[in-house]
Short mmCIF file of C-alpha atoms in Angstrom, two decimals:
data_model
loop_
_atom_site.label_atom_id
_atom_site.label_comp_id
_atom_site.label_asym_id
_atom_site.label_seq_id
_atom_site.Cartn_x
_atom_site.Cartn_y
_atom_site.Cartn_z
CA UNK A 17 211.03 -2.15 149.49
CA UNK A 18 213.01 -3.75 146.76
CA UNK A 19 211.20 -5.41 143.89
CA UNK A 20 212.82 -8.39 142.24
CA UNK A 21 213.94 -7.77 138.66
CA UNK A 22 211.28 -8.85 136.20
CA UNK A 23 212.63 -11.29 133.63
CA UNK A 24 210.21 -12.19 130.88
CA UNK A 25 209.64 -15.98 130.31
CA UNK A 26 210.94 -15.55 126.75
CA UNK A 27 214.15 -14.05 128.05
CA UNK A 28 214.52 -16.72 130.75
CA UNK A 29 214.17 -19.54 128.27
CA UNK A 30 216.45 -17.89 125.80
CA UNK A 31 219.15 -17.46 128.42
CA UNK A 32 218.85 -21.13 129.42
CA UNK A 33 218.97 -22.23 125.79
CA UNK A 34 222.03 -20.05 125.11
CA UNK A 35 223.75 -21.52 128.11
CA UNK A 36 223.09 -25.09 126.94
CA UNK A 37 223.93 -24.36 123.35
CA UNK A 38 227.25 -22.78 124.24
CA UNK A 39 228.30 -25.84 126.29
CA UNK A 40 227.36 -28.18 123.50
CA UNK A 41 229.09 -26.17 120.77
CA UNK A 42 232.45 -26.47 122.53
CA UNK A 43 232.62 -30.24 121.91
CA UNK A 44 233.50 -32.13 118.74
CA UNK A 45 230.79 -33.40 116.46
CA UNK A 46 229.22 -36.83 116.32
CA UNK A 47 228.00 -38.05 112.91
CA UNK A 48 225.43 -40.76 112.32
CA UNK A 49 225.07 -42.22 108.88
CA UNK A 50 222.65 -44.83 107.69
CA UNK A 51 224.25 -47.48 105.48
CA UNK A 52 223.05 -50.57 103.66
CA UNK A 53 223.40 -52.92 106.71
CA UNK A 54 222.56 -50.56 109.53
CA UNK A 55 223.61 -47.36 111.24
CA UNK A 56 227.06 -46.03 111.69
CA UNK A 57 228.29 -43.62 114.41
CA UNK A 58 231.58 -41.78 114.12
CA UNK A 59 233.17 -39.21 116.33
CA UNK A 60 236.57 -37.70 116.88
CA UNK A 61 237.43 -38.94 120.40
CA UNK A 62 241.02 -39.74 121.31
CA UNK A 63 239.93 -41.37 124.58
CA UNK A 64 239.66 -45.14 124.47
CA UNK A 65 237.74 -45.26 127.74
CA UNK A 66 235.30 -42.33 127.75
CA UNK A 67 232.92 -43.28 125.07
CA UNK A 68 230.52 -40.98 123.20
CA UNK A 69 228.77 -43.90 121.50
CA UNK A 70 227.44 -46.80 123.45
CA UNK A 71 225.17 -49.82 123.39
CA UNK A 72 221.80 -49.55 125.07
CA UNK A 73 220.08 -52.73 124.02
CA UNK A 74 219.94 -55.41 121.34
CA UNK A 75 219.13 -53.05 118.46
CA UNK A 76 219.49 -49.66 120.14
CA UNK A 77 222.52 -47.45 120.51
CA UNK A 78 223.17 -44.08 122.01
CA UNK A 79 225.48 -41.28 121.08
CA UNK A 80 225.98 -37.99 122.82
CA UNK A 81 227.86 -34.70 122.85
CA UNK A 82 228.26 -32.18 125.60
CA UNK A 83 229.09 -32.62 129.24
CA UNK A 84 230.33 -36.12 129.91
CA UNK A 85 228.95 -36.49 133.39
CA UNK A 86 225.43 -35.52 132.27
CA UNK A 87 225.17 -37.70 129.20
CA UNK A 88 226.82 -40.59 131.07
CA UNK A 89 224.05 -40.31 133.63
CA UNK A 90 221.47 -40.39 130.85
CA UNK A 91 223.17 -43.36 129.19
CA UNK A 92 223.10 -45.36 132.43
CA UNK A 93 219.48 -44.47 132.99
CA UNK A 94 218.71 -45.66 129.46
CA UNK A 95 220.47 -48.96 129.99
CA UNK A 96 218.57 -49.45 133.25
CA UNK A 97 215.26 -48.57 131.64
CA UNK A 98 215.84 -50.85 128.65
CA UNK A 99 217.09 -53.81 130.74
CA UNK A 100 214.24 -53.47 133.19
CA UNK A 101 211.68 -53.22 130.42
CA UNK A 102 213.20 -56.18 128.55
CA UNK A 103 213.31 -58.24 131.77
CA UNK A 104 209.75 -57.56 132.78
CA UNK A 105 208.25 -57.93 129.30
CA UNK A 106 210.36 -59.31 126.45
CA UNK A 107 213.49 -58.28 124.65
CA UNK A 108 211.41 -57.26 121.59
CA UNK A 109 209.36 -54.85 123.63
CA UNK A 110 212.31 -52.50 124.15
CA UNK A 111 212.05 -49.83 121.45
CA UNK A 112 214.06 -46.82 120.43
CA UNK A 113 210.97 -44.76 120.37
CA UNK A 114 210.20 -45.55 123.99
CA UNK A 115 213.68 -44.66 125.03
CA UNK A 116 213.71 -41.46 123.05
CA UNK A 117 210.39 -40.44 124.68
CA UNK A 118 211.82 -41.07 128.16
CA UNK A 119 214.87 -38.95 127.34
CA UNK A 120 212.78 -36.22 125.83
CA UNK A 121 210.55 -36.00 128.91
CA UNK A 122 213.62 -36.00 131.16
CA UNK A 123 215.48 -33.32 129.23
CA UNK A 124 212.30 -31.23 128.73
CA UNK A 125 211.42 -31.22 132.48
CA UNK A 126 214.96 -30.35 133.51
CA UNK A 127 215.19 -27.56 130.91
CA UNK A 128 211.97 -25.84 131.92
CA UNK A 129 212.22 -26.29 135.70
CA UNK A 130 213.75 -23.29 137.39
CA UNK A 131 215.58 -25.30 140.05
CA UNK A 132 217.90 -27.31 137.82
CA UNK A 133 220.68 -26.26 135.51
CA UNK A 134 219.69 -27.34 131.96
CA UNK A 135 221.67 -30.27 130.69
CA UNK A 136 224.34 -29.28 128.16
CA UNK A 137 223.87 -32.36 126.03
CA UNK A 138 222.51 -33.55 122.73
CA UNK A 139 221.69 -37.13 122.09
CA UNK A 140 221.11 -39.57 119.29
CA UNK A 141 219.03 -42.65 119.90
CA UNK A 142 219.17 -45.06 116.93
CA UNK A 143 217.49 -48.35 116.39
CA UNK A 144 218.28 -50.76 113.58
CA UNK A 145 215.41 -52.54 111.89
CA UNK A 146 215.18 -55.77 109.91
CA UNK A 147 215.72 -53.69 106.77
CA UNK A 148 216.69 -50.12 105.97
CA UNK A 149 213.10 -48.88 106.17
CA UNK A 150 212.87 -50.01 109.74
CA UNK A 151 215.92 -48.02 110.87
CA UNK A 152 215.13 -45.11 113.20
CA UNK A 153 217.31 -42.24 114.23
CA UNK A 154 216.08 -39.77 116.89
CA UNK A 155 217.94 -36.63 117.71
CA UNK A 156 217.23 -35.10 121.14
CA UNK A 157 218.24 -31.60 122.06
CA UNK A 158 218.98 -30.12 125.43
CA UNK A 159 215.36 -28.79 125.78
CA UNK A 160 213.70 -32.15 125.14
CA UNK A 161 212.83 -31.68 121.49
CA UNK A 162 212.79 -34.85 119.43
CA UNK A 163 213.52 -34.95 115.70
CA UNK A 164 213.27 -38.04 113.53
CA UNK A 165 216.31 -38.04 111.26
CA UNK A 166 216.79 -39.91 108.01
CA UNK A 167 220.00 -40.79 106.19
CA UNK A 168 222.49 -38.81 108.21
CA UNK A 169 222.59 -36.39 111.08
CA UNK A 170 225.16 -34.37 112.96
CA UNK A 171 225.36 -32.83 116.40
CA UNK A 172 227.95 -31.07 118.51
CA UNK A 173 230.43 -28.39 117.48
CA UNK A 174 230.46 -27.46 113.72
CA UNK A 175 227.07 -28.87 112.94
CA UNK A 176 226.21 -26.72 109.95
CA UNK A 177 229.54 -27.26 108.10
CA UNK A 178 229.49 -30.98 108.64
CA UNK A 179 225.82 -31.29 107.72
CA UNK A 180 226.36 -29.35 104.61
CA UNK A 181 229.19 -31.65 103.62
CA UNK A 182 227.09 -34.69 104.19
CA UNK A 183 224.06 -33.20 102.41
CA UNK A 184 226.08 -32.90 99.24
CA UNK A 185 227.61 -36.30 99.29
CA UNK A 186 225.28 -38.67 101.13
CA UNK A 187 223.32 -41.27 99.11
CA UNK A 188 221.15 -44.16 100.19
CA UNK A 189 222.45 -47.71 100.36
CA UNK A 190 226.17 -46.96 100.93
CA UNK A 191 228.20 -49.95 102.02
CA UNK A 192 230.03 -49.82 105.37
CA UNK A 193 233.41 -48.80 103.91
CA UNK A 194 231.89 -45.91 101.93
CA UNK A 195 229.76 -44.78 104.82
CA UNK A 196 232.72 -44.76 107.13
CA UNK A 197 234.94 -42.80 104.69
CA UNK A 198 232.10 -40.31 104.19
CA UNK A 199 231.48 -39.87 107.91
CA UNK A 200 235.22 -39.45 108.74
CA UNK A 201 235.76 -36.99 105.87
CA UNK A 202 232.72 -35.04 107.07
CA UNK A 203 234.12 -34.86 110.64
CA UNK A 204 237.42 -33.52 109.32
CA UNK A 205 235.71 -30.94 107.12
CA UNK A 206 235.66 -27.29 108.07
CA UNK A 207 235.15 -24.09 106.13
CA UNK A 208 238.85 -23.38 105.87
CA UNK A 209 240.31 -26.86 105.20
CA UNK A 210 239.88 -30.66 105.31
CA UNK A 211 241.76 -32.41 108.02
CA UNK A 212 242.53 -36.14 107.91
CA UNK A 213 241.67 -37.61 111.30
CA UNK A 214 244.00 -40.38 112.36
CA UNK A 215 242.22 -43.74 112.93
CA UNK A 216 243.51 -43.73 116.51
CA UNK A 217 241.58 -40.56 117.29
CA UNK A 218 238.24 -41.98 115.99
CA UNK A 219 235.49 -43.65 117.87
CA UNK A 220 233.36 -45.63 115.44
CA UNK A 221 230.57 -48.06 116.19
CA UNK A 222 227.83 -49.67 114.16
CA UNK A 223 224.42 -51.18 114.66
CA UNK A 224 224.83 -54.00 112.15
CA UNK A 225 221.56 -55.85 111.25
CA UNK A 226 223.60 -58.66 109.58
CA UNK A 227 225.38 -59.55 112.85
CA UNK A 228 224.35 -63.05 113.77
CA UNK A 229 224.08 -62.31 117.50
CA UNK A 230 221.05 -60.80 119.14
CA UNK A 231 223.11 -57.76 120.13
CA UNK A 232 223.70 -55.77 116.94
CA UNK A 233 226.02 -53.18 118.39
CA UNK A 234 229.73 -53.41 117.74
CA UNK A 235 232.70 -51.11 117.87
CA UNK A 236 235.12 -50.96 114.98
CA UNK A 237 238.58 -51.41 116.42
CA UNK A 238 241.50 -49.28 115.24
CA UNK A 239 242.92 -52.05 113.10
CA UNK A 240 239.61 -52.33 111.20
CA UNK A 241 239.54 -48.56 110.76
CA UNK A 242 243.09 -48.54 109.36
CA UNK A 243 242.15 -51.31 106.99
CA UNK A 244 239.20 -49.31 105.65
CA UNK A 245 240.53 -45.78 105.77
CA UNK A 246 244.23 -46.42 105.11
CA UNK A 247 246.92 -45.50 107.64
CA UNK A 248 247.26 -41.76 107.03
CA UNK A 249 246.69 -40.68 103.40
CA UNK A 250 243.58 -38.63 102.74
CA UNK A 251 240.45 -40.51 101.68
CA UNK A 252 238.67 -40.05 98.33
CA UNK A 253 235.90 -37.75 99.44
CA UNK A 254 238.43 -35.29 100.83
CA UNK A 255 240.49 -35.26 97.62
CA UNK A 256 237.29 -34.64 95.58
CA UNK A 257 237.27 -31.13 97.05
CA UNK A 258 238.84 -28.85 94.45
CA UNK A 259 241.96 -27.23 95.85
CA UNK A 260 241.41 -24.05 93.86
CA UNK A 261 238.71 -22.43 95.97
CA UNK A 262 239.65 -22.72 99.63
CA UNK A 263 239.36 -18.99 100.38
CA UNK A 264 235.64 -18.37 100.21
CA UNK A 265 234.09 -20.35 103.04
CA UNK A 266 230.39 -19.79 102.67
CA UNK A 267 229.67 -20.26 98.96
CA UNK A 268 230.81 -23.87 98.47
CA UNK A 269 230.23 -24.70 94.86
CA UNK A 270 227.76 -27.55 94.48
CA UNK A 271 229.78 -30.70 94.02
CA UNK A 272 228.53 -33.96 92.67
CA UNK A 273 228.53 -36.81 95.19
CA UNK A 274 231.71 -38.91 95.09
CA UNK A 275 231.60 -41.68 92.53
CA UNK A 276 233.03 -44.34 94.87
CA UNK B 26 207.02 -49.33 138.76
CA UNK B 27 204.30 -49.34 136.10
CA UNK B 28 204.89 -45.66 135.38
CA UNK B 29 208.57 -46.33 134.77
CA UNK B 30 207.76 -49.05 132.32
CA UNK B 31 205.07 -47.47 130.23
CA UNK B 32 207.36 -44.74 129.08
CA UNK B 33 205.39 -41.68 130.16
CA UNK B 34 207.01 -38.97 132.15
CA UNK B 35 210.64 -38.34 132.90
CA UNK B 36 213.04 -40.98 134.01
CA UNK B 37 212.76 -41.49 137.78
CA UNK B 38 215.54 -40.07 139.91
CA UNK B 39 216.77 -43.53 140.84
CA UNK B 40 217.51 -44.30 137.22
CA UNK B 41 219.68 -41.23 136.95
CA UNK B 42 221.50 -41.61 140.24
CA UNK B 43 225.04 -42.97 139.98
CA UNK B 44 225.54 -46.25 141.76
CA UNK B 45 225.53 -49.92 141.14
CA UNK B 46 226.46 -51.75 137.92
CA UNK B 47 224.45 -54.73 139.04
CA UNK B 48 221.00 -55.19 137.57
CA UNK B 49 219.95 -57.35 140.52
CA UNK B 50 220.88 -54.69 143.03
CA UNK B 51 219.11 -52.11 140.99
CA UNK B 52 215.99 -54.25 140.86
CA UNK B 53 216.08 -54.99 144.56
CA UNK B 54 215.95 -51.24 145.23
CA UNK B 55 213.53 -50.19 142.50
CA UNK B 56 211.35 -53.17 141.76
CA UNK B 57 211.85 -55.97 144.33
CA UNK B 58 208.74 -57.70 143.18
CA UNK B 59 210.54 -58.62 139.93
CA UNK B 60 213.24 -60.57 141.73
CA UNK B 61 212.86 -64.30 142.20
CA UNK B 62 214.29 -63.98 145.69
CA UNK B 63 211.88 -61.30 146.73
CA UNK B 64 208.95 -63.61 147.18
CA UNK B 65 207.79 -65.31 150.36
CA UNK B 66 206.05 -68.67 150.16
CA UNK B 67 203.45 -69.89 152.69
CA UNK B 68 204.89 -72.70 154.79
CA UNK B 69 204.86 -76.23 153.49
CA UNK B 70 206.45 -78.27 150.75
CA UNK B 71 205.93 -77.06 147.20
CA UNK B 72 208.31 -79.38 145.38
CA UNK B 73 205.58 -81.37 143.66
CA UNK B 74 203.76 -78.36 142.23
CA UNK B 75 206.02 -77.62 139.30
CA UNK B 76 208.09 -79.42 136.70
CA UNK B 77 211.69 -80.41 137.38
CA UNK B 78 214.54 -80.35 134.98
CA UNK B 79 216.91 -83.23 135.14
CA UNK B 80 220.40 -84.03 133.83
CA UNK B 81 223.08 -81.57 132.71
CA UNK B 82 226.66 -82.58 131.74
CA UNK B 83 229.65 -80.45 131.09
CA UNK B 84 233.18 -81.23 129.89
CA UNK B 85 236.24 -79.19 129.06
CA UNK B 86 238.43 -79.93 126.09
CA UNK B 87 241.59 -78.23 124.82
CA UNK B 88 240.45 -74.84 123.50
CA UNK B 89 236.91 -74.87 124.88
CA UNK B 90 234.16 -76.28 126.97
CA UNK B 91 230.89 -78.09 126.19
CA UNK B 92 227.57 -78.04 128.03
CA UNK B 93 224.82 -80.51 127.27
CA UNK B 94 221.39 -81.27 128.66
CA UNK B 95 218.64 -83.74 128.01
CA UNK B 96 215.19 -82.52 127.08
CA UNK B 97 212.90 -83.93 129.69
CA UNK B 98 211.04 -82.16 132.51
CA UNK B 99 209.10 -84.28 134.99
CA UNK B 100 206.36 -83.71 137.55
CA UNK B 101 206.22 -86.64 139.87
CA UNK B 102 205.71 -89.64 137.66
CA UNK B 103 204.52 -87.51 134.72
CA UNK B 104 206.64 -86.29 131.86
CA UNK B 105 205.83 -82.57 131.93
CA UNK B 106 207.82 -81.77 128.75
CA UNK B 107 209.80 -83.78 126.27
CA UNK B 108 211.44 -80.86 124.47
CA UNK B 109 212.30 -78.39 127.23
CA UNK B 110 215.56 -76.50 126.80
CA UNK B 111 217.72 -76.42 129.90
CA UNK B 112 220.95 -75.14 128.45
CA UNK B 113 221.20 -71.42 127.98
CA UNK B 114 223.82 -69.13 126.62
CA UNK B 115 224.28 -66.42 129.25
CA UNK B 116 226.67 -64.28 127.27
CA UNK B 117 229.13 -64.70 124.46
CA UNK B 118 231.62 -66.68 126.58
CA UNK B 119 229.50 -68.42 129.14
CA UNK B 120 226.52 -70.71 129.42
CA UNK B 121 224.43 -72.26 132.20
CA UNK B 122 222.49 -75.53 132.31
CA UNK B 123 219.86 -75.93 134.92
CA UNK B 124 218.54 -78.78 137.08
CA UNK B 125 215.77 -78.43 139.63
CA UNK B 126 212.52 -76.49 139.58
CA UNK B 127 212.24 -75.51 135.96
CA UNK B 128 210.19 -72.34 136.30
CA UNK B 129 212.49 -70.76 138.93
CA UNK B 130 215.65 -71.98 137.16
CA UNK B 131 214.64 -70.48 133.83
CA UNK B 132 213.79 -67.22 135.56
CA UNK B 133 217.12 -67.26 137.42
CA UNK B 134 219.05 -67.78 134.21
CA UNK B 135 217.16 -65.00 132.51
CA UNK B 136 217.99 -62.63 135.34
CA UNK B 137 221.60 -63.81 135.29
CA UNK B 138 221.86 -63.12 131.61
CA UNK B 139 220.55 -59.60 132.00
CA UNK B 140 222.92 -59.16 134.99
CA UNK B 141 225.97 -59.99 132.88
CA UNK B 142 224.87 -57.90 129.95
CA UNK B 143 223.93 -54.94 132.16
CA UNK B 144 227.33 -54.92 133.84
CA UNK B 145 229.09 -55.16 130.49
CA UNK B 146 227.07 -52.22 129.06
CA UNK B 147 227.48 -50.00 132.13
CA UNK B 148 231.13 -50.67 132.78
CA UNK B 149 232.17 -50.98 129.14
CA UNK B 150 233.91 -54.32 129.74
CA UNK B 151 232.63 -57.77 130.64
CA UNK B 152 232.92 -59.39 134.08
CA UNK B 153 235.74 -61.89 134.61
CA UNK B 154 234.60 -65.51 134.46
CA UNK B 155 235.14 -65.79 138.24
CA UNK B 156 233.08 -62.67 138.68
CA UNK B 157 230.24 -64.20 136.64
CA UNK B 158 230.44 -67.44 138.63
CA UNK B 159 230.22 -65.47 141.87
CA UNK B 160 227.20 -63.49 140.72
CA UNK B 161 225.40 -66.73 139.94
CA UNK B 162 226.32 -67.90 143.49
CA UNK B 163 224.56 -64.87 144.90
CA UNK B 164 221.40 -65.48 142.88
CA UNK B 165 221.30 -69.16 144.10
CA UNK B 166 221.86 -68.10 147.65
CA UNK B 167 218.87 -65.78 147.43
CA UNK B 168 216.74 -68.77 146.60
CA UNK B 169 217.68 -70.76 149.67
CA UNK B 170 214.37 -70.30 151.36
CA UNK B 171 212.49 -71.67 148.47
CA UNK B 172 215.00 -74.51 148.06
CA UNK B 173 214.15 -75.58 151.62
CA UNK B 174 210.58 -75.90 150.59
CA UNK B 175 211.41 -78.17 147.71
CA UNK B 176 211.96 -75.59 144.98
CA UNK B 177 215.72 -75.97 144.57
CA UNK B 178 217.61 -74.68 141.57
CA UNK B 179 221.04 -76.22 140.88
CA UNK B 180 222.81 -74.89 137.80
CA UNK B 181 226.01 -75.92 136.16
CA UNK B 182 227.91 -72.95 134.82
CA UNK B 183 230.62 -73.13 132.09
CA UNK B 184 232.64 -70.54 130.38
CA UNK B 185 235.67 -69.84 128.28
CA UNK B 186 238.12 -67.80 130.36
CA UNK B 187 239.88 -65.38 128.05
CA UNK B 188 242.38 -64.59 130.79
CA UNK B 189 243.50 -68.25 131.12
CA UNK B 190 242.66 -69.27 127.54
CA UNK B 191 240.71 -72.30 128.52
CA UNK B 192 237.26 -73.70 129.35
CA UNK B 193 236.17 -73.86 132.99
CA UNK B 194 233.28 -75.54 134.79
CA UNK B 195 231.52 -74.46 137.98
CA UNK B 196 229.03 -76.41 140.01
CA UNK B 197 226.82 -75.13 142.83
CA UNK B 198 224.90 -76.30 145.85
CA UNK B 199 221.59 -74.86 147.01
CA UNK B 200 223.27 -72.58 149.52
CA UNK B 201 225.19 -70.84 146.68
CA UNK B 202 228.43 -72.72 147.34
CA UNK B 203 230.52 -72.56 144.21
CA UNK B 204 232.97 -75.31 143.25
CA UNK B 205 235.24 -75.37 140.30
CA UNK B 206 235.37 -78.78 138.59
CA UNK B 207 238.23 -80.23 136.67
CA UNK B 208 237.61 -81.89 133.33
CA UNK B 209 233.93 -82.80 133.60
CA UNK B 210 230.90 -82.72 135.78
CA UNK B 211 227.16 -83.47 135.81
CA UNK B 212 224.21 -82.30 137.89
CA UNK B 213 220.56 -83.30 138.20
CA UNK B 214 218.73 -86.54 138.93
CA UNK B 215 220.65 -88.58 136.38
CA UNK B 216 223.95 -87.08 137.29
CA UNK B 217 225.11 -90.14 139.26
CA UNK B 218 224.99 -92.26 136.08
CA UNK B 219 226.20 -89.51 133.80
CA UNK B 220 229.21 -88.88 136.03
CA UNK B 221 230.10 -92.53 136.05
CA UNK B 222 229.90 -92.60 132.31
CA UNK B 223 231.95 -89.42 131.92
CA UNK B 224 234.58 -90.80 134.25
CA UNK B 225 235.20 -93.73 131.90
CA UNK B 226 234.86 -91.87 128.59
CA UNK B 227 236.46 -88.55 129.32
CA UNK B 228 240.05 -87.85 128.07
CA UNK B 229 241.71 -84.47 128.34
CA UNK B 230 242.72 -84.52 124.65
CA UNK B 231 239.19 -84.64 123.16
CA UNK B 232 238.24 -82.35 120.27
CA UNK B 233 234.89 -80.65 119.92
CA UNK B 234 233.19 -83.53 118.15
CA UNK B 235 234.70 -86.03 120.59
CA UNK B 236 233.47 -83.92 123.54
CA UNK B 237 229.95 -83.83 121.98
CA UNK B 238 230.08 -87.59 121.55
CA UNK B 239 231.08 -88.18 125.21
CA UNK B 240 228.28 -85.82 126.37
CA UNK B 241 225.74 -87.76 124.34
CA UNK B 242 226.99 -91.09 125.66
CA UNK B 243 226.84 -89.77 129.21
CA UNK B 244 223.31 -88.45 128.74
CA UNK B 245 222.28 -91.80 127.17
CA UNK B 246 223.64 -93.61 130.20
CA UNK B 247 221.77 -91.22 132.53
CA UNK B 248 218.50 -91.79 130.62
CA UNK B 249 219.16 -95.54 130.70
CA UNK B 250 219.07 -95.73 134.47
CA UNK B 251 217.16 -92.62 135.58
CA UNK B 252 213.48 -92.42 134.66
CA UNK B 253 213.48 -88.60 134.96
CA UNK B 254 216.16 -88.14 132.28
CA UNK B 255 215.00 -88.24 128.68
CA UNK B 256 216.89 -90.38 126.17
CA UNK B 257 217.11 -89.64 122.46
CA UNK B 258 213.54 -89.46 121.09
CA UNK B 259 213.83 -91.30 117.77
CA UNK B 260 210.26 -90.93 116.54
CA UNK B 261 210.12 -87.19 117.25
CA UNK B 262 213.80 -86.59 116.47
CA UNK B 263 214.38 -84.73 119.71
CA UNK B 264 217.99 -84.86 120.87
CA UNK B 265 219.99 -83.22 123.68
CA UNK B 266 221.06 -79.62 123.35
CA UNK B 267 224.80 -79.16 123.17
CA UNK B 268 226.41 -75.72 123.59
CA UNK B 269 230.11 -75.21 122.80
CA UNK B 270 232.19 -72.29 123.90
CA UNK B 271 235.62 -71.52 122.48
CA UNK B 272 237.85 -68.47 122.16
CA UNK B 273 235.63 -67.44 119.20
CA UNK B 274 232.51 -67.36 121.39
CA UNK B 275 229.65 -69.71 122.06
CA UNK B 276 227.28 -71.48 119.80
CA UNK B 277 224.65 -74.22 120.13
CA UNK B 278 225.41 -77.19 117.88
CA UNK B 279 223.01 -77.33 114.97
CA UNK B 280 220.23 -79.93 115.04
CA UNK B 281 221.59 -81.90 112.10
CA UNK B 282 225.04 -82.22 113.68
CA UNK B 283 223.62 -83.45 117.03
CA UNK B 284 221.18 -85.81 115.31
CA UNK B 285 224.05 -87.32 113.29
CA UNK B 286 226.09 -87.89 116.39
CA UNK B 287 223.06 -89.21 118.28
CA UNK B 288 222.41 -91.69 115.47
CA UNK B 289 225.99 -92.94 115.82
CA UNK B 290 225.49 -93.40 119.53
CA UNK B 291 222.25 -95.29 118.96
CA UNK B 292 223.79 -97.45 116.23
CA UNK B 293 226.61 -98.40 118.64
CA UNK B 294 224.18 -99.20 121.39
CA UNK B 295 222.21 -101.49 119.02
CA UNK B 296 225.25 -103.78 119.09
CA UNK B 297 226.17 -103.12 122.73
CA UNK B 298 223.39 -101.58 124.75
CA UNK B 299 225.69 -100.60 127.66
CA UNK B 300 227.87 -98.45 125.37
CA UNK B 301 231.62 -98.31 124.72
CA UNK B 302 233.90 -100.49 126.74
CA UNK B 303 236.64 -98.94 128.80
CA UNK B 304 239.95 -100.82 129.17
CA UNK B 305 240.45 -102.90 132.32
CA UNK B 306 243.82 -101.48 133.17
CA UNK B 307 245.63 -98.37 132.09
CA UNK B 308 249.10 -99.14 130.83
CA UNK B 309 251.96 -96.74 130.43
CA UNK B 310 249.97 -93.51 130.43
CA UNK B 311 246.57 -91.96 130.45
CA UNK B 312 246.16 -92.00 126.67
CA UNK B 313 246.25 -95.79 126.04
CA UNK B 314 242.81 -96.82 124.93
CA UNK B 315 242.68 -100.59 125.25
CA UNK B 316 244.06 -101.05 121.77
CA UNK B 317 246.80 -103.47 120.73
CA UNK B 318 250.07 -102.78 122.43
#
């Protein structure tokens, strides 16, 4: 009589995590940066139709990396949950925390249930408050873990490099232009070189607390991006990188944040 | 449904299943008790149980459209409210004014607003203006049973059509029939008088302020002859709500602007209570205004 192979729970979970992680790492990064008037999302995404960053509710937005069909499903579920909650109670009763909880439960259950393939996605749920202290950024991983992020956060492909770049240069209270330049420079940064991403290949959206409408989410159109970033020339943070030491990737010298 | 709303546990399968972009359809599957149309009334007339909203006027002008409503709600011979708001922005480029059973109408507009926003968020682009007008039709049709028991809701829907670069007006009947109006329209108990007034005062070349003035005059005329329509309340400084939609989006006119215009209307009526005089005969073209030839 044949005995089924024994797989330890640790190994099972590790395999599932590796599977999900591999799928996520294939995609490009999404960067979220807090700035003076709200929260900015930026991603390299040449598609004008398949969004990685979307509106969920008045003050809540969603960003995702990984498999499109899976995070699109989660996004639609989030919109449905938020609209239903806002319709049955009040618009103010829809919170980012509630949504992040629902996503965490969903991802966690799917990850640990044997029957379903784990979702290969990572999500940001961000909510903009009346002032900077009220801003919330939640980062959700494929296994349902929730982390509360402050200032900036990165998910997707080259997370460590981009996070390192932001860690050195991010400061509180940036204005929109500076935050955008920083986010785009971070997306183009890799260990070997700094690329300049064309404005047409960027997807940028903000939750702007100064917007007079109830819905604080807005996308920055290409024309606006060109106006802020310039058409093609590299942006200041990229040029602050000394050109002398490109060869050694891992020991980046500590560089002062850009003055601009 | 309570489990879905309290935020414990994973999202229900229905939320994650692909399907409709319509919030109403989603509700009718998942939480039909939340839909205004999902309720059955015991037989009998219920029309006198709840307050009624009264007169709404709308007029298009070059570059936009204006929607205005008086502030009165009545219950039989009682004034149920003197500062009710019956004009609602439904999204950036559309607005609805409501006449009929106030409670149901406000709920319907609230649902309609979520419906438009839900579609826009899920599809990534807003509905066309005709699409919006048709969705409102469907909501009104769902209320037909209650309308037959005296709880009718009759909205007036306006919007700026980005595809045609102009303002448009839609009126409805209780069966959900949708009719596009040219130039101007009014609904509600005072609409007979408001429409007569609009007919004489409306010109297609009005600007935004002119359109606001015509709307105030029409509402004044409606209040003058219909007891259920509220006139300008001078002691409490309560004036009609006017909502303007242009290519830049919609906004409700600020209180001080409306009260200035209303004061002008009242000052004019002090001299001539029946309001501005229309010329007896139109000479040469539509734009002659009874002045010296």
